[in-house]
Short mmCIF file of C-alpha atoms and ligand atoms in Angstrom, two decimals:
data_model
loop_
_atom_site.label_atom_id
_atom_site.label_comp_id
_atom_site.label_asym_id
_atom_site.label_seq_id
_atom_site.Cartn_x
_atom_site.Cartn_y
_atom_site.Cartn_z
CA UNK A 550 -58.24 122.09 130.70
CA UNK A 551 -56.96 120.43 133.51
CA UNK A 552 -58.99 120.43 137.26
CA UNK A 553 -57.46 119.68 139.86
CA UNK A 554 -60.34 117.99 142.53
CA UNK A 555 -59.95 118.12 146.08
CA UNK A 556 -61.98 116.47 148.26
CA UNK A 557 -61.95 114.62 151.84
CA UNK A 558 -65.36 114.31 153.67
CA UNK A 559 -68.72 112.54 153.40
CA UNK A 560 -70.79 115.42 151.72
CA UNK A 561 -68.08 116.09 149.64
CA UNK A 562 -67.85 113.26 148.06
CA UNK A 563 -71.39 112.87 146.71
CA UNK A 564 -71.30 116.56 145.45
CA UNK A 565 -68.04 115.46 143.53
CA UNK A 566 -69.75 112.12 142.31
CA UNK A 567 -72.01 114.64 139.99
CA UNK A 568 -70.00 116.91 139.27
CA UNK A 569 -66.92 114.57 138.31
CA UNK A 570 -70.05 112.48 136.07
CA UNK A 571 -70.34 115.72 134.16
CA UNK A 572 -66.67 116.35 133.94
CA UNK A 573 -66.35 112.78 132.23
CA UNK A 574 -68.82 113.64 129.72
CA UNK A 575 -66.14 116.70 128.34
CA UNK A 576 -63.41 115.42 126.59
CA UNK A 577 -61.26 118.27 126.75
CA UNK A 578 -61.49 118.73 130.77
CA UNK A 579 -58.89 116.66 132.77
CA UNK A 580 -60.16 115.86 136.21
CA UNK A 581 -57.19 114.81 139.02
CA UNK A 582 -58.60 114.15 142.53
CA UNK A 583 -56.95 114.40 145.73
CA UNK A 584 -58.29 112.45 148.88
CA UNK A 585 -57.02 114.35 151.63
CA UNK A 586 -58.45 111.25 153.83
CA UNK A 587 -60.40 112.90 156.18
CA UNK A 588 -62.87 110.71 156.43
CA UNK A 589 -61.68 107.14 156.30
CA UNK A 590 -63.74 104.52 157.83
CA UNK A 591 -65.52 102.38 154.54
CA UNK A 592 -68.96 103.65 154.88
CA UNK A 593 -67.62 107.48 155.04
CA UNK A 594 -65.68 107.12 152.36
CA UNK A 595 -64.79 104.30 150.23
CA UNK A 596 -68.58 102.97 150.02
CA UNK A 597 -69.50 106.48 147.98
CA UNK A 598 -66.64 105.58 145.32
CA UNK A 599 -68.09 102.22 144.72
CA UNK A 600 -71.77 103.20 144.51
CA UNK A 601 -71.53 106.31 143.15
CA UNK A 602 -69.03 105.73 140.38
CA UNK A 603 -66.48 108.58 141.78
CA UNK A 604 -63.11 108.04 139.49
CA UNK A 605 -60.69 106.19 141.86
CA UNK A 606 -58.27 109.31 143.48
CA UNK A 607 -54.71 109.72 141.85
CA UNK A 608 -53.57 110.56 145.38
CA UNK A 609 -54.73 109.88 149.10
CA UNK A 610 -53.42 111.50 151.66
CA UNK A 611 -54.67 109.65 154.54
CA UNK A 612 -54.49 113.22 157.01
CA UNK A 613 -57.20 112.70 159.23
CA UNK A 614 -58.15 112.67 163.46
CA UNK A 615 -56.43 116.03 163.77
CA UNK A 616 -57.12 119.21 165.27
CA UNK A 617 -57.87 121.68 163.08
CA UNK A 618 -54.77 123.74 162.85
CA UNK A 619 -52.71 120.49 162.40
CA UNK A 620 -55.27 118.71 159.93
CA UNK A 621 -55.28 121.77 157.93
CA UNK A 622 -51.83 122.36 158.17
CA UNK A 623 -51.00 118.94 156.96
CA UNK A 624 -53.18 118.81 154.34
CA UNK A 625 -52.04 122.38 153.03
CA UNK A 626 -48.29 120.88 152.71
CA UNK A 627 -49.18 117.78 151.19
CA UNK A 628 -51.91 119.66 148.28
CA UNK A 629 -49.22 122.18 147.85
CA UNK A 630 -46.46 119.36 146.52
CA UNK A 631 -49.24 117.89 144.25
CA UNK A 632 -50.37 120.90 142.53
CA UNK A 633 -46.80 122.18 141.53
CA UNK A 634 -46.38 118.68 140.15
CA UNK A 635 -50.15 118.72 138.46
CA UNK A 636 -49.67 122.21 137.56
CA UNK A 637 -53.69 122.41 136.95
CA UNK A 638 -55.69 125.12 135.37
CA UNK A 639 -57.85 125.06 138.63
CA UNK A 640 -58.42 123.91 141.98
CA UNK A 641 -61.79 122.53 142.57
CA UNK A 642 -63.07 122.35 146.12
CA UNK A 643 -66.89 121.58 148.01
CA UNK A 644 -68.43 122.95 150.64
CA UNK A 645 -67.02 123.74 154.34
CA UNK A 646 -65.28 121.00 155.42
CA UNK A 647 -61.39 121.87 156.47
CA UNK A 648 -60.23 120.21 153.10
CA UNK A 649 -61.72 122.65 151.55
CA UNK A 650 -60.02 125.70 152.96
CA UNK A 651 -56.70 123.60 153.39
CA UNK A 652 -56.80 123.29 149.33
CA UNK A 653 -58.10 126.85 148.76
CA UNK A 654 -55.51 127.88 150.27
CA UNK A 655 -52.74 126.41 149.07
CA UNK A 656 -53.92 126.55 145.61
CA UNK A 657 -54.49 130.06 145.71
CA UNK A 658 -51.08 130.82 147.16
CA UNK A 659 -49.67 129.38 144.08
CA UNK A 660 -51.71 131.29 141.98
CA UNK A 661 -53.62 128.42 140.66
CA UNK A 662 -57.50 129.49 139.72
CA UNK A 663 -59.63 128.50 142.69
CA UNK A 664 -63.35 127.16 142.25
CA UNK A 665 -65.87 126.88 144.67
CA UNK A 666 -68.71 124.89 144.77
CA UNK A 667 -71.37 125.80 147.28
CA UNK A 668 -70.47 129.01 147.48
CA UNK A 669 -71.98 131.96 149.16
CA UNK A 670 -73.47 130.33 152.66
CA UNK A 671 -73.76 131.71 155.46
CA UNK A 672 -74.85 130.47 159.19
CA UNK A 673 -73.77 134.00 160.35
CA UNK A 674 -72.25 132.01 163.37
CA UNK A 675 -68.24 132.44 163.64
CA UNK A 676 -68.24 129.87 166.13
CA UNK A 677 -68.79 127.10 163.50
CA UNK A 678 -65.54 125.68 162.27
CA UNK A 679 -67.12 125.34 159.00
CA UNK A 680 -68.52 128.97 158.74
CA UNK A 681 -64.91 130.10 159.12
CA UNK A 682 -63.58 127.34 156.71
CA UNK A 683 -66.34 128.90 153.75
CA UNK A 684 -65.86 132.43 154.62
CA UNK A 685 -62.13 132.62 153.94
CA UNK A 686 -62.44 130.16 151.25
CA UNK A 687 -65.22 132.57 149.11
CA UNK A 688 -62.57 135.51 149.75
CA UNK A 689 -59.73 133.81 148.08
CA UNK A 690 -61.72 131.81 145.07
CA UNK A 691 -61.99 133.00 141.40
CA UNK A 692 -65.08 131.35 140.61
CA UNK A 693 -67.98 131.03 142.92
CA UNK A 694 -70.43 128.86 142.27
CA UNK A 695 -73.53 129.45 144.71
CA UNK A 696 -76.54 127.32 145.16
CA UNK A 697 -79.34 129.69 146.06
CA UNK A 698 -80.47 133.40 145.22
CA UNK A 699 -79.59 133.61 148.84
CA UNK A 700 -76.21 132.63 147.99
CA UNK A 701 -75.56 135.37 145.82
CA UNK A 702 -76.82 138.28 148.29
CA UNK A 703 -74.64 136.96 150.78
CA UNK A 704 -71.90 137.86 148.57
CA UNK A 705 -73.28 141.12 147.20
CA UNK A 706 -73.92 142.38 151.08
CA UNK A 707 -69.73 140.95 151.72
CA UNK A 708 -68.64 143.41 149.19
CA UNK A 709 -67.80 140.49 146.30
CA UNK A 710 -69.38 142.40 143.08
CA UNK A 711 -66.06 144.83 143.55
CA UNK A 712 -63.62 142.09 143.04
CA UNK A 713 -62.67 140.74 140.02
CA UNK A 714 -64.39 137.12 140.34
CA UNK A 715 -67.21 134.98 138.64
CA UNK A 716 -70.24 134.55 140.76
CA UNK A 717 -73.05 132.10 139.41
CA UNK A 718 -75.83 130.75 140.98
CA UNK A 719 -76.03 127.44 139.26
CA UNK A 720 -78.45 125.76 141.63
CA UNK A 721 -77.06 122.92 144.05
CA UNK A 722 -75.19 120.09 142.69
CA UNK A 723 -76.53 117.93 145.87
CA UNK A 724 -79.97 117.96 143.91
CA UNK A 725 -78.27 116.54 140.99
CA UNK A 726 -76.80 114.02 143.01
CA UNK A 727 -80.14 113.07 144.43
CA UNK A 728 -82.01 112.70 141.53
CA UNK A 729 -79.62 111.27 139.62
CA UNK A 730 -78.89 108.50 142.40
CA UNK A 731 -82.91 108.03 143.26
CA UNK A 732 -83.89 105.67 141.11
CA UNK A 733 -80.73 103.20 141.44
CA UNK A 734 -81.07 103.69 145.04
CA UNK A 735 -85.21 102.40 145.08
CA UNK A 736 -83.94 99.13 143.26
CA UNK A 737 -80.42 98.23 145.21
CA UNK A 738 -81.17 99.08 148.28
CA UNK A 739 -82.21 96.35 150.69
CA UNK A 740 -81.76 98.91 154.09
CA UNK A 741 -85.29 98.35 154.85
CA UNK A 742 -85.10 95.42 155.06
CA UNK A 743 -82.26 94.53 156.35
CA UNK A 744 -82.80 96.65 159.87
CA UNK A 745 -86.64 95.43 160.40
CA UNK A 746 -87.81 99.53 159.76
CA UNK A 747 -91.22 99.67 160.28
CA UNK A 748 -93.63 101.74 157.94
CA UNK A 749 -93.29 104.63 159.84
CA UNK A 750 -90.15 106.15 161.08
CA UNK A 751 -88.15 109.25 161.73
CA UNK A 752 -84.70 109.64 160.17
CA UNK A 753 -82.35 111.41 162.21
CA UNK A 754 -78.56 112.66 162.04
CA UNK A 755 -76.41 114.16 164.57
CA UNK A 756 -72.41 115.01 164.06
CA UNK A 757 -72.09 118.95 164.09
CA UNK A 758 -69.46 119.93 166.51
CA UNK A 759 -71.62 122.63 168.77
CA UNK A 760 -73.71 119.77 169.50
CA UNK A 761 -71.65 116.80 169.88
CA UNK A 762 -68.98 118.76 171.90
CA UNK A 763 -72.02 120.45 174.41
CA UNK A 764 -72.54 117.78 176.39
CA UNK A 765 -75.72 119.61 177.65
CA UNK A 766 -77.29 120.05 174.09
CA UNK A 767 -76.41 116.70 172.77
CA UNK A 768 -78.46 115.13 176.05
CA UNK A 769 -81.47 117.47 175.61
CA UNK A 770 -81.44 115.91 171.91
CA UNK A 771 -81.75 112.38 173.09
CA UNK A 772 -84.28 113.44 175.52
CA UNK A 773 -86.26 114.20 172.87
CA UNK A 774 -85.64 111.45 170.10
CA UNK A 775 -86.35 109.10 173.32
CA UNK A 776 -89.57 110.79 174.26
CA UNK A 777 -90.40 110.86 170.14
CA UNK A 778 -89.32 107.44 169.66
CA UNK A 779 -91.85 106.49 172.42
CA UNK A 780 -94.17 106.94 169.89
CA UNK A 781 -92.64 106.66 166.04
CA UNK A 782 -89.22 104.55 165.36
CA UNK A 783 -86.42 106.68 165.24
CA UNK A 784 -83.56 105.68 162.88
CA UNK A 785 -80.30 106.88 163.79
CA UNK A 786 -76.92 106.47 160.87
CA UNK A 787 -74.42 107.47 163.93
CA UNK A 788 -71.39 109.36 162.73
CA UNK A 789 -67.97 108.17 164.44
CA UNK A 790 -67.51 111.68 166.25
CA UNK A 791 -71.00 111.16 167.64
CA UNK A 792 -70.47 107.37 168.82
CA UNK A 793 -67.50 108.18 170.62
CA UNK A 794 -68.89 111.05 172.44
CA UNK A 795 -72.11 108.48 173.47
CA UNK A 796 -69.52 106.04 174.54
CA UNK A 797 -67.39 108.57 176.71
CA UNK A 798 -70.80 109.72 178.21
CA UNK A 799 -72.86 106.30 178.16
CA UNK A 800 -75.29 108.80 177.12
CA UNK A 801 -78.23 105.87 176.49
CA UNK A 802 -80.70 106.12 173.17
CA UNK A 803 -83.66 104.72 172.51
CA UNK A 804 -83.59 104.44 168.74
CA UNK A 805 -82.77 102.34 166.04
CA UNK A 806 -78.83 103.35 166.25
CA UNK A 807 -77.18 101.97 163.12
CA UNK A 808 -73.61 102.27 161.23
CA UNK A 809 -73.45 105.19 158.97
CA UNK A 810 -74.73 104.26 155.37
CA UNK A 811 -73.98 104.80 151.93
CA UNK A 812 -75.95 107.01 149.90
CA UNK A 813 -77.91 104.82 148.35
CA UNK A 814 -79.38 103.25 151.73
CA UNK A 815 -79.95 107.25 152.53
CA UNK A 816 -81.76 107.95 149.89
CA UNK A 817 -83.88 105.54 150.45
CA UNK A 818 -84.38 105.87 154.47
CA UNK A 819 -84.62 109.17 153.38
CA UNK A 820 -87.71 108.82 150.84
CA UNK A 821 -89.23 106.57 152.88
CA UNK A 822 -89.04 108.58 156.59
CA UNK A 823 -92.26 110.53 157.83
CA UNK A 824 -89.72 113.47 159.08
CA UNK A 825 -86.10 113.96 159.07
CA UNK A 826 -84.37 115.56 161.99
CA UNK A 827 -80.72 116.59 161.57
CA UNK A 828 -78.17 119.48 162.21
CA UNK A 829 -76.49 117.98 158.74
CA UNK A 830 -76.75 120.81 156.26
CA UNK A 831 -77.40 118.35 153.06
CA UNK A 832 -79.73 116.21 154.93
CA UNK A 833 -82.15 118.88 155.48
CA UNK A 834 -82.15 119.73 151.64
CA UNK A 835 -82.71 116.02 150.62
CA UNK A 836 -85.84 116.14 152.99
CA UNK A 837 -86.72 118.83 150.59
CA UNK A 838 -86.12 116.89 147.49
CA UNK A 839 -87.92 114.19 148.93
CA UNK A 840 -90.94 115.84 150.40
CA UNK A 841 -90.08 115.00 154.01
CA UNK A 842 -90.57 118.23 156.61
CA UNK A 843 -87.14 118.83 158.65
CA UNK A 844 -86.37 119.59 162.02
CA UNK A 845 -83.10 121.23 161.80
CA UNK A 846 -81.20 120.64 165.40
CA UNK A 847 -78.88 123.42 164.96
CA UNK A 848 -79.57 127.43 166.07
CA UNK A 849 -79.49 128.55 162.33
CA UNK A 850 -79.23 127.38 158.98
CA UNK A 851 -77.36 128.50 155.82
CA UNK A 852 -80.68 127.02 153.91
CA UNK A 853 -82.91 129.94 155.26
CA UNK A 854 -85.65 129.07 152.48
CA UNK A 855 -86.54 126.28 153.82
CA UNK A 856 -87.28 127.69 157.06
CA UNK A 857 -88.79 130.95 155.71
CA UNK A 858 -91.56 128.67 153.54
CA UNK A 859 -92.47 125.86 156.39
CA UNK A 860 -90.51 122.86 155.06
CA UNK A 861 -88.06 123.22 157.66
CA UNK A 862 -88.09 124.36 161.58
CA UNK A 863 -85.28 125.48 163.67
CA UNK A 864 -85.50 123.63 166.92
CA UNK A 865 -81.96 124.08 168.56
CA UNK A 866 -80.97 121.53 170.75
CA UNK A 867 -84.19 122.28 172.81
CA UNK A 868 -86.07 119.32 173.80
CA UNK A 869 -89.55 120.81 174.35
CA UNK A 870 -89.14 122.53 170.73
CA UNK A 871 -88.02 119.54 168.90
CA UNK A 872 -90.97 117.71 170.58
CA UNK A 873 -93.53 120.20 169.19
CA UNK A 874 -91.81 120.33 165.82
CA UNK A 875 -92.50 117.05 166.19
CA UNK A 876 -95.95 117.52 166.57
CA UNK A 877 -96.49 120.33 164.65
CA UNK A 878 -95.37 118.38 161.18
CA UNK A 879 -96.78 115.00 161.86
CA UNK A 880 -100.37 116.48 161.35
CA UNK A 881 -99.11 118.65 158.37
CA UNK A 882 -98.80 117.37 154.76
CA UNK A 883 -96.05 118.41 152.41
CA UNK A 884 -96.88 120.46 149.26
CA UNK A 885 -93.94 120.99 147.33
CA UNK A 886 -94.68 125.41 146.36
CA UNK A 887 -90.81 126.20 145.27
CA UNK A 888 -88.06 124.75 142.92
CA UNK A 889 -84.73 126.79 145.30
CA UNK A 890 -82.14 124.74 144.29
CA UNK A 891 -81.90 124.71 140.14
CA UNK A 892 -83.79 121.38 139.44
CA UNK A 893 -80.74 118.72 138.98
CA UNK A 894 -78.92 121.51 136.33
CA UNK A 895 -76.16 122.56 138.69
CA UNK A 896 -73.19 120.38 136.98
CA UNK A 897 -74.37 121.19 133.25
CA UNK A 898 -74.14 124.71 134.24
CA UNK A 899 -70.77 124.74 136.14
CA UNK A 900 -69.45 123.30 132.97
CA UNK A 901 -70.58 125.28 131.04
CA UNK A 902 -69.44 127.85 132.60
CA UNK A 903 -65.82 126.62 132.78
CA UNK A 904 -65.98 125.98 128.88
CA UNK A 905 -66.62 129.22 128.30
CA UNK A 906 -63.20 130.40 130.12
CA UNK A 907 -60.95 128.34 127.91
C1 LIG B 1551 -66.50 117.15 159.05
C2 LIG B 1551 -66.72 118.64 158.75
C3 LIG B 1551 -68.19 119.00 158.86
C4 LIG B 1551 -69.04 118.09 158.01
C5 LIG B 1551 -68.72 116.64 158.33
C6 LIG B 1551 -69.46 115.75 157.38
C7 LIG B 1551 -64.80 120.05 159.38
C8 LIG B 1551 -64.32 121.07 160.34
N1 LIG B 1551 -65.99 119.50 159.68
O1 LIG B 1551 -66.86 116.96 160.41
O2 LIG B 1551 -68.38 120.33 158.42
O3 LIG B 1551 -70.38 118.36 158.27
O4 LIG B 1551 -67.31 116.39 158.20
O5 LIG B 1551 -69.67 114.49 157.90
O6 LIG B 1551 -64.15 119.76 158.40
N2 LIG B 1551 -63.97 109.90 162.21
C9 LIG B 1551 -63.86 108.52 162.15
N3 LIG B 1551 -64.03 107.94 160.93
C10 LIG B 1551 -64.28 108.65 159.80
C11 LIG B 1551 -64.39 110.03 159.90
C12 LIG B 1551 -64.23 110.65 161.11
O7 LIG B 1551 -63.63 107.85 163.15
O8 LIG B 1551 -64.39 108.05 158.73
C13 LIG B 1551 -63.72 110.55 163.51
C14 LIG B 1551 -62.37 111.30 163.45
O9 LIG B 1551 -61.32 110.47 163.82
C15 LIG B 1551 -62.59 112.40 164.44
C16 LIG B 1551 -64.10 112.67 164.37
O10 LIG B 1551 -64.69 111.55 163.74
O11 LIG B 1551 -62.27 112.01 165.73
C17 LIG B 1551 -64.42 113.93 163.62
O12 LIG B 1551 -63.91 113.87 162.29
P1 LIG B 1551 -63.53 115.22 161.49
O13 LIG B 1551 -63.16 114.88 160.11
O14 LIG B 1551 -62.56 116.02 162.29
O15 LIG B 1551 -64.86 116.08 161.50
P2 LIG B 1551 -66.38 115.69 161.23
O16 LIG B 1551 -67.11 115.77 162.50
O17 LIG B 1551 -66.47 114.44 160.46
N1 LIG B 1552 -75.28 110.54 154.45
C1 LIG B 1552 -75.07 109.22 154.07
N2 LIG B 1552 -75.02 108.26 155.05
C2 LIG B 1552 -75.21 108.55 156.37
C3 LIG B 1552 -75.44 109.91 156.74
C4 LIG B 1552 -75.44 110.88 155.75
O1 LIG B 1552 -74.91 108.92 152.90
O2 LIG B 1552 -75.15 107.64 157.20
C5 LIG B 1552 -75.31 111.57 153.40
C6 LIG B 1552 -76.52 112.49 153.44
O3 LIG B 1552 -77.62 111.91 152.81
C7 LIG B 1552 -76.00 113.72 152.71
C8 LIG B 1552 -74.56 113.76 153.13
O4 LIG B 1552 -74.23 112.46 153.61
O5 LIG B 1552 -76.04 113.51 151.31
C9 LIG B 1552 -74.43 114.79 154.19
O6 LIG B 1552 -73.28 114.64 154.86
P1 LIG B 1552 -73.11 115.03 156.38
O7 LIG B 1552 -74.39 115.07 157.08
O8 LIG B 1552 -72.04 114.14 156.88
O9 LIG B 1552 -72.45 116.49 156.24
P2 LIG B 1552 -73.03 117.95 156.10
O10 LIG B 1552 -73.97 117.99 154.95
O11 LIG B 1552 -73.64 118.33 157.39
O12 LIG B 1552 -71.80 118.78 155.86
#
């Protein structure tokens, strides 16, 4: 059985890294894996490879710092030649990102067997690039893996039992990923260290689109890490879409602003944080992992579960509500009730579901 990997952006990479582990541990499956080179810069990319053990990509495509219609475009022309030259049993993509629908795509035009991991989320907000990117992806793959119960009813209510597809909810291959990398990560990683953190500190990510491009939201977030910072350090891995857009604005921060890290240095900034605030979807299911409460600067999230026990708040981009997240978790303490996302399982399973096909 040959799979044919496509992948091309941060997340994507360290839900490949467990995955492709598994992979490696079948004989009889073949992994190839494209780099579309969307993300490019060595700590968005290449670091992952080296820590995480990713098998080195037969082709890169370098197709990044595009619009959407001509990223996706490109990448579609380029994934096309390769997969009529692989000639795969299937098409493997991750996530949301606009590799993923570029390869869908132009895997499933060729009538190659498309599989998706992370299937079956939903923000329910069309205005997200990547809601549109996993929505038309779902609709044109043959085997859906989902990571959550809620997963699966998103694709009941969308009509998906009537079409001739496998849906599985095999629990989140990010959770294997994180436990997996955990332990490695407590004894390389010098982060601490190396940036002075002091024992108490809030980890925070911002790179979505609706609020880096809303100049409006993305300054009512500062307000609020400055305010919060005031008070706790706040850590801040800047993504390169978000530095520019800080640059172009000399919007000014008051936290600990540092390069984007590797995963390792995550995980443990992660483990180590008293809260994590982000508008990244995987971040806000690591705090989970890790038994960190989340403030989740976005209007929705596809992780609803979180949000519907109490790990996790929806704040927007609304200063005042971020600030009384804020408060609101410091004086709470985390007790882990739930096991959503499949305990660590999810790459076992996909396997053996593929096994079973050939
Ligand atoms: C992409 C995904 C998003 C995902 C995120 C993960 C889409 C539509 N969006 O967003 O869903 O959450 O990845 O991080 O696919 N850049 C660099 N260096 C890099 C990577 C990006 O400078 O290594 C710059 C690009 O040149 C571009 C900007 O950052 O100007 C945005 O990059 P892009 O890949 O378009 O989208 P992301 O915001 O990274
Ligand atoms: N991440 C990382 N270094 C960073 C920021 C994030 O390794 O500086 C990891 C993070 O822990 C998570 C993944 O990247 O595993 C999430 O990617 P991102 O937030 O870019 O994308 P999203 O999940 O929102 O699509």
């Amino acid at each position: 059985m040959k799979i044919l990997t496509v992948i091309g952006a941060r997340p994507q990479f360290i839900k490949a890294a467990a995955v492709s582990k598994e992979i490696n541990q079948h004989r009889e499956v073949e992994e190839v894996i494209i780099h579309t080179g969307q993300h490019f810069d060595k700590n968005m990319s290449a670091i992952f490879f080296e820590e995480m053990g990713i098998p080195k990509p037969k082709y890169q495509l370098d197709i990044h710092s595009l619009s959407h219609g001509a990223m996706t475009g490109r990448m579609m022309e380029e994934i096309e030649k390769i997969a009529l030259l692989e000639s795969p049993d299937f098409l493997m993509v991750f996530g949301d990102t606009n590799s993923t629908l570029a390869a869908a795509l132009a895997a499933k035009k060729l009538k190659i067997k498309v599989i998706h991991v992370e299937a079956g989320l939903r923000s329910f907000n069309m205005d997200m690039p990547e809601e549109i990117n996993r929505i038309l992806t779902d609709r044109i793959s043959d085997l859906l893996f989902c990571p959550t119960e809620s997963a699966i009813e998103n694709l009941k209510n969308e009509g998906f039992d009537n079409f001739n597809v496998l849906i599985s909810n095999c629990g989140d291959v990010m959770e294997d990923a994180a436990l997996q990398f955990s332990e490695i990560a407590e004894k390389k990683s010098q982060i601490r260290k190396e940036i002075h953190l002091k024992d108490e500190y809030i980890l925070c990510t911002i790179h979505r689109a609706e609020n880096t491009d809303d100049i409006k939201k993305l300054r009512s977030i500062v307000a609020a890490i400055n305010e919060i910072n005031e008070e706790v350090q706040v850590i801040l891995p800047v993504h390169p879409r978000t530095k520019k857009i800080f640059d172009q604005n000399e919007i000014k921060i008051e936290a600990s602003v540092i390069e984007p890290v590797g995963y390792l240095d995550m995980l443990e900034l992660i483990k180590n944080s008293k809260i994590i605030m982000t508008d990244s979807g995987g971040l806000q299911k690591e705090a989970f992992f890790f038994d960190k409460f989340c403030i989740t600067l976005r209007e929705e999230t596809e992780w609803v579960e979180l949000v519907k026990n109490g790990y996790n708040k929806i704040s927007g981009s609304d200063k005042a509500k971020i600030i009384n997240a804020y408060h609101y978790f410091k004086a709470e303490k985390f007790i882990k009730r739930h096991n959503f996302y499949g305990g660590g399982n999810a790459s076992k399973r996909i396997l053996m579901e593929l096994k079973k096909l050939k």
